[in-house]
Amino acid sequence: MKNKLIFGVKLMILIFLFCWMVMVFTDYFRIRRDLDPLFCLSEKTNDYLDGSNYICTGLGYKMIRYNRICLTATEFGPFLIKERKCE
């Protein structure tokens, strides 16, 4: 009985990791093609005088799309990345 429980827990963890990897790679490849990510937990747009930044936070990752005069780029990385400042 204990072996079946351990096997079930391991199987659930593997299924969760597989689903998480599918979500991350799906959003990553969509972002590379200049499309919006599908699996955003929170979305935010910061407006500035010279443009805006779009921030999408997923499960463990973050995407920031800069559309400003000083910076036009897209970043994808861990949820700890910070928004770049223009000076």
Backbone as JSON Lines, residues from 0, in Angstrom:
{"i":0,"aa":"M","n":[0.82,-1.2,0.0],"ca":[0.0,0.0,0.0],"c":[0.86,1.25,0.0]}
{"i":1,"aa":"K","n":[1.95,1.25,0.78],"ca":[2.83,2.4,0.86],"c":[3.53,2.64,-0.47]}
{"i":2,"aa":"N","n":[3.91,1.57,-1.18],"ca":[4.56,1.7,-2.48],"c":[3.63,2.33,-3.51]}
{"i":3,"aa":"K","n":[2.35,1.98,-3.47],"ca":[1.38,2.56,-4.4],"c":[1.2,4.05,-4.14]}
{"i":4,"aa":"L","n":[1.21,4.44,-2.87],"ca":[1.08,5.85,-2.51],"c":[2.29,6.66,-2.99]}
{"i":5,"aa":"I","n":[3.49,6.13,-2.79],"ca":[4.7,6.8,-3.23],"c":[4.71,6.91,-4.76]}
{"i":6,"aa":"F","n":[4.33,5.85,-5.43],"ca":[4.25,5.87,-6.9],"c":[3.24,6.91,-7.37]}
{"i":7,"aa":"G","n":[2.1,7.01,-6.72],"ca":[1.08,7.99,-7.08],"c":[1.57,9.41,-6.9]}
{"i":8,"aa":"V","n":[2.28,9.67,-5.81],"ca":[2.81,11.01,-5.56],"c":[3.86,11.37,-6.61]}
{"i":9,"aa":"K","n":[4.75,10.44,-6.92],"ca":[5.76,10.68,-7.94],"c":[5.12,10.95,-9.31]}
{"i":10,"aa":"L","n":[4.1,10.19,-9.62],"ca":[3.4,10.36,-10.89],"c":[2.73,11.74,-10.97]}
{"i":11,"aa":"M","n":[2.12,12.17,-9.88],"ca":[1.47,13.49,-9.86],"c":[2.51,14.61,-10.02]}
{"i":12,"aa":"I","n":[3.66,14.46,-9.38],"ca":[4.72,15.47,-9.52],"c":[5.22,15.52,-10.96]}
{"i":13,"aa":"L","n":[5.43,14.37,-11.57],"ca":[5.87,14.33,-12.96],"c":[4.84,14.95,-13.9]}
{"i":14,"aa":"I","n":[3.57,14.69,-13.68],"ca":[2.52,15.27,-14.51],"c":[2.5,16.79,-14.35]}
{"i":15,"aa":"F","n":[2.63,17.28,-13.11],"ca":[2.66,18.72,-12.86],"c":[3.86,19.36,-13.56]}
{"i":16,"aa":"L","n":[5.05,18.75,-13.46],"ca":[6.24,19.3,-14.1],"c":[6.11,19.31,-15.62]}
{"i":17,"aa":"F","n":[5.53,18.27,-16.17],"ca":[5.32,18.21,-17.62],"c":[4.38,19.32,-18.07]}
{"i":18,"aa":"C","n":[3.28,19.51,-17.37],"ca":[2.32,20.58,-17.72],"c":[2.96,21.95,-17.58]}
{"i":19,"aa":"W","n":[3.76,22.15,-16.54],"ca":[4.44,23.43,-16.34],"c":[5.43,23.7,-17.48]}
{"i":20,"aa":"M","n":[6.17,22.68,-17.89],"ca":[7.12,22.85,-18.99],"c":[6.4,23.18,-20.29]}
{"i":21,"aa":"V","n":[5.27,22.56,-20.53],"ca":[4.49,22.86,-21.74],"c":[4.04,24.32,-21.71]}
{"i":22,"aa":"M","n":[3.59,24.8,-20.55],"ca":[3.15,26.2,-20.44],"c":[4.32,27.16,-20.7]}
{"i":23,"aa":"V","n":[5.47,26.9,-20.1],"ca":[6.62,27.79,-20.26],"c":[7.08,27.82,-21.71]}
{"i":24,"aa":"F","n":[7.24,26.66,-22.32],"ca":[7.72,26.62,-23.7],"c":[6.7,27.2,-24.67]}
{"i":25,"aa":"T","n":[5.42,26.98,-24.43],"ca":[4.39,27.58,-25.28],"c":[4.48,29.09,-25.26]}
{"i":26,"aa":"D","n":[4.53,29.67,-24.05],"ca":[4.64,31.12,-23.95],"c":[5.95,31.63,-24.53]}
{"i":27,"aa":"Y","n":[7.04,30.93,-24.29],"ca":[8.35,31.36,-24.8],"c":[8.34,31.44,-26.32]}
{"i":28,"aa":"F","n":[7.85,30.4,-26.98],"ca":[7.86,30.4,-28.44],"c":[6.84,31.37,-29.02]}
{"i":29,"aa":"R","n":[5.74,31.61,-28.31],"ca":[4.79,32.65,-28.76],"c":[5.43,34.03,-28.65]}
{"i":30,"aa":"I","n":[6.17,34.28,-27.6],"ca":[6.82,35.57,-27.42],"c":[7.89,35.79,-28.49]}
{"i":31,"aa":"R","n":[8.62,34.74,-28.83],"ca":[9.63,34.86,-29.89],"c":[9.02,35.22,-31.23]}
{"i":32,"aa":"R","n":[7.75,34.85,-31.45],"ca":[7.07,35.2,-32.7],"c":[6.26,36.5,-32.57]}
{"i":33,"aa":"D","n":[6.53,37.29,-31.52],"ca":[5.86,38.57,-31.25],"c":[4.36,38.41,-31.03]}
{"i":34,"aa":"L","n":[3.96,37.3,-30.42],"ca":[2.57,37.09,-30.02],"c":[2.46,37.24,-28.51]}
{"i":35,"aa":"D","n":[1.26,37.47,-28.01],"ca":[1.07,37.56,-26.57],"c":[1.07,36.17,-25.95]}
{"i":36,"aa":"P","n":[1.58,36.06,-24.72],"ca":[1.58,34.76,-24.03],"c":[0.16,34.32,-23.69]}
{"i":37,"aa":"L","n":[-0.04,33.02,-23.57],"ca":[-1.36,32.46,-23.27],"c":[-1.6,32.28,-21.77]}
{"i":38,"aa":"F","n":[-0.58,31.99,-21.01],"ca":[-0.75,31.56,-19.63],"c":[-0.3,32.63,-18.63]}
{"i":39,"aa":"C","n":[-0.89,33.81,-18.71],"ca":[-0.55,34.89,-17.77],"c":[-1.41,34.78,-16.51]}
{"i":40,"aa":"L","n":[-0.76,34.82,-15.37],"ca":[-1.5,34.89,-14.11],"c":[-1.88,36.33,-13.81]}
{"i":41,"aa":"S","n":[-1.0,37.26,-14.18],"ca":[-1.31,38.69,-14.01],"c":[-0.69,39.46,-15.16]}
{"i":42,"aa":"E","n":[-1.41,40.48,-15.61],"ca":[-0.95,41.34,-16.68],"c":[-0.98,42.78,-16.18]}
{"i":43,"aa":"K","n":[0.01,43.54,-16.6],"ca":[0.07,44.94,-16.18],"c":[0.72,45.74,-17.29]}
{"i":44,"aa":"T","n":[0.21,46.95,-17.52],"ca":[0.8,47.87,-18.47],"c":[1.18,49.14,-17.73]}
{"i":45,"aa":"N","n":[2.45,49.5,-17.83],"ca":[2.93,50.74,-17.23],"c":[3.08,51.78,-18.33]}
{"i":46,"aa":"D","n":[2.37,52.89,-18.21],"ca":[2.43,53.96,-19.2],"c":[3.41,55.03,-18.75]}
{"i":47,"aa":"Y","n":[4.22,55.48,-19.7],"ca":[5.2,56.53,-19.46],"c":[5.0,57.62,-20.52]}
{"i":48,"aa":"L","n":[5.69,58.72,-20.38],"ca":[5.58,59.81,-21.35],"c":[6.09,59.39,-22.72]}
{"i":49,"aa":"D","n":[7.09,58.51,-22.77],"ca":[7.69,58.1,-24.04],"c":[7.25,56.72,-24.52]}
{"i":50,"aa":"G","n":[6.23,56.13,-23.92],"ca":[5.75,54.82,-24.35],"c":[5.18,54.02,-23.2]}
{"i":51,"aa":"S","n":[5.27,52.7,-23.32],"ca":[4.7,51.84,-22.28],"c":[5.47,50.53,-22.18]}
{"i":52,"aa":"N","n":[5.25,49.82,-21.08],"ca":[5.79,48.49,-20.85],"c":[4.63,47.56,-20.54]}
{"i":53,"aa":"Y","n":[4.63,46.4,-21.17],"ca":[3.63,45.37,-20.91],"c":[4.32,44.25,-20.12]}
{"i":54,"aa":"I","n":[3.76,43.9,-18.96],"ca":[4.35,42.89,-18.09],"c":[3.34,41.76,-17.89]}
{"i":55,"aa":"C","n":[3.78,40.55,-18.2],"ca":[2.95,39.35,-18.0],"c":[3.71,38.43,-17.06]}
{"i":56,"aa":"T","n":[3.06,38.05,-15.97],"ca":[3.67,37.14,-15.01],"c":[2.97,35.79,-15.1]}
{"i":57,"aa":"G","n":[3.75,34.76,-15.38],"ca":[3.22,33.41,-15.45],"c":[3.59,32.63,-14.2]}
{"i":58,"aa":"L","n":[3.49,31.34,-14.28],"ca":[3.79,30.47,-13.15],"c":[5.3,30.22,-13.1]}
{"i":59,"aa":"G","n":[6.02,31.14,-12.44],"ca":[7.47,31.0,-12.29],"c":[8.27,31.76,-13.32]}
{"i":60,"aa":"Y","n":[7.63,32.49,-14.22],"ca":[8.36,33.25,-15.23],"c":[7.65,34.57,-15.49]}
{"i":61,"aa":"K","n":[8.39,35.49,-16.13],"ca":[7.86,36.81,-16.41],"c":[8.3,37.25,-17.79]}
{"i":62,"aa":"M","n":[7.43,37.98,-18.49],"ca":[7.73,38.54,-19.78],"c":[7.5,40.05,-19.69]}
{"i":63,"aa":"I","n":[8.48,40.82,-20.16],"ca":[8.34,42.27,-20.19],"c":[8.58,42.72,-21.62]}
{"i":64,"aa":"R","n":[7.61,43.42,-22.19],"ca":[7.73,43.97,-23.54],"c":[7.83,45.49,-23.43]}
{"i":65,"aa":"Y","n":[8.98,46.02,-23.82],"ca":[9.23,47.45,-23.76],"c":[8.86,48.07,-25.11]}
{"i":66,"aa":"N","n":[8.06,49.11,-25.07],"ca":[7.68,49.84,-26.27],"c":[7.87,51.33,-25.96]}
{"i":67,"aa":"R","n":[9.14,51.71,-25.83],"ca":[9.48,53.07,-25.45],"c":[10.5,53.63,-26.43]}
{"i":68,"aa":"I","n":[10.68,54.95,-26.38],"ca":[11.65,55.58,-27.27],"c":[13.07,55.11,-26.92]}
{"i":69,"aa":"C","n":[13.38,55.03,-25.65],"ca":[14.73,54.66,-25.23],"c":[14.99,53.15,-25.33]}
{"i":70,"aa":"L","n":[13.95,52.33,-25.41],"ca":[14.14,50.88,-25.4],"c":[12.96,50.19,-26.07]}
{"i":71,"aa":"T","n":[13.26,49.39,-27.08],"ca":[12.26,48.55,-27.73],"c":[12.79,47.13,-27.72]}
{"i":72,"aa":"A","n":[12.27,46.32,-26.8],"ca":[12.78,44.95,-26.65],"c":[11.75,44.11,-25.91]}
{"i":73,"aa":"T","n":[12.01,42.81,-25.86],"ca":[11.19,41.87,-25.1],"c":[12.12,41.01,-24.28]}
{"i":74,"aa":"E","n":[11.81,40.87,-22.98],"ca":[12.59,40.02,-22.08],"c":[11.7,38.89,-21.58]}
{"i":75,"aa":"F","n":[12.29,37.71,-21.46],"ca":[11.6,36.55,-20.91],"c":[12.57,35.9,-19.94]}
{"i":76,"aa":"G","n":[12.12,35.68,-18.7],"ca":[13.0,35.08,-17.71],"c":[12.26,34.69,-16.46]}
{"i":77,"aa":"P","n":[13.0,34.41,-15.39],"ca":[12.36,34.04,-14.12],"c":[11.54,35.19,-13.57]}
{"i":78,"aa":"F","n":[10.61,34.88,-12.7],"ca":[9.69,35.9,-12.2],"c":[10.39,36.98,-11.38]}
{"i":79,"aa":"L","n":[11.65,36.83,-11.09],"ca":[12.4,37.81,-10.3],"c":[13.02,38.92,-11.14]}
{"i":80,"aa":"I","n":[12.94,38.86,-12.47],"ca":[13.56,39.91,-13.28],"c":[12.87,41.23,-13.02]}
{"i":81,"aa":"K","n":[13.66,42.29,-13.08],"ca":[13.16,43.64,-12.8],"c":[13.0,44.4,-14.11]}
{"i":82,"aa":"E","n":[12.1,45.36,-14.08],"ca":[11.87,46.21,-15.23],"c":[13.05,47.17,-15.39]}
{"i":83,"aa":"R","n":[13.53,47.3,-16.63],"ca":[14.63,48.22,-16.9],"c":[14.15,49.66,-16.83]}
{"i":84,"aa":"K","n":[15.01,50.54,-16.39],"ca":[14.7,51.95,-16.3],"c":[15.42,52.71,-17.42]}
{"i":85,"aa":"C","n":[14.75,53.67,-18.0],"ca":[15.36,54.54,-18.99],"c":[15.89,55.77,-18.3]}
{"i":86,"aa":"E","n":[17.07,56.17,-18.71],"ca":[17.66,57.36,-18.09],"c":[18.02,58.38,-19.12]}
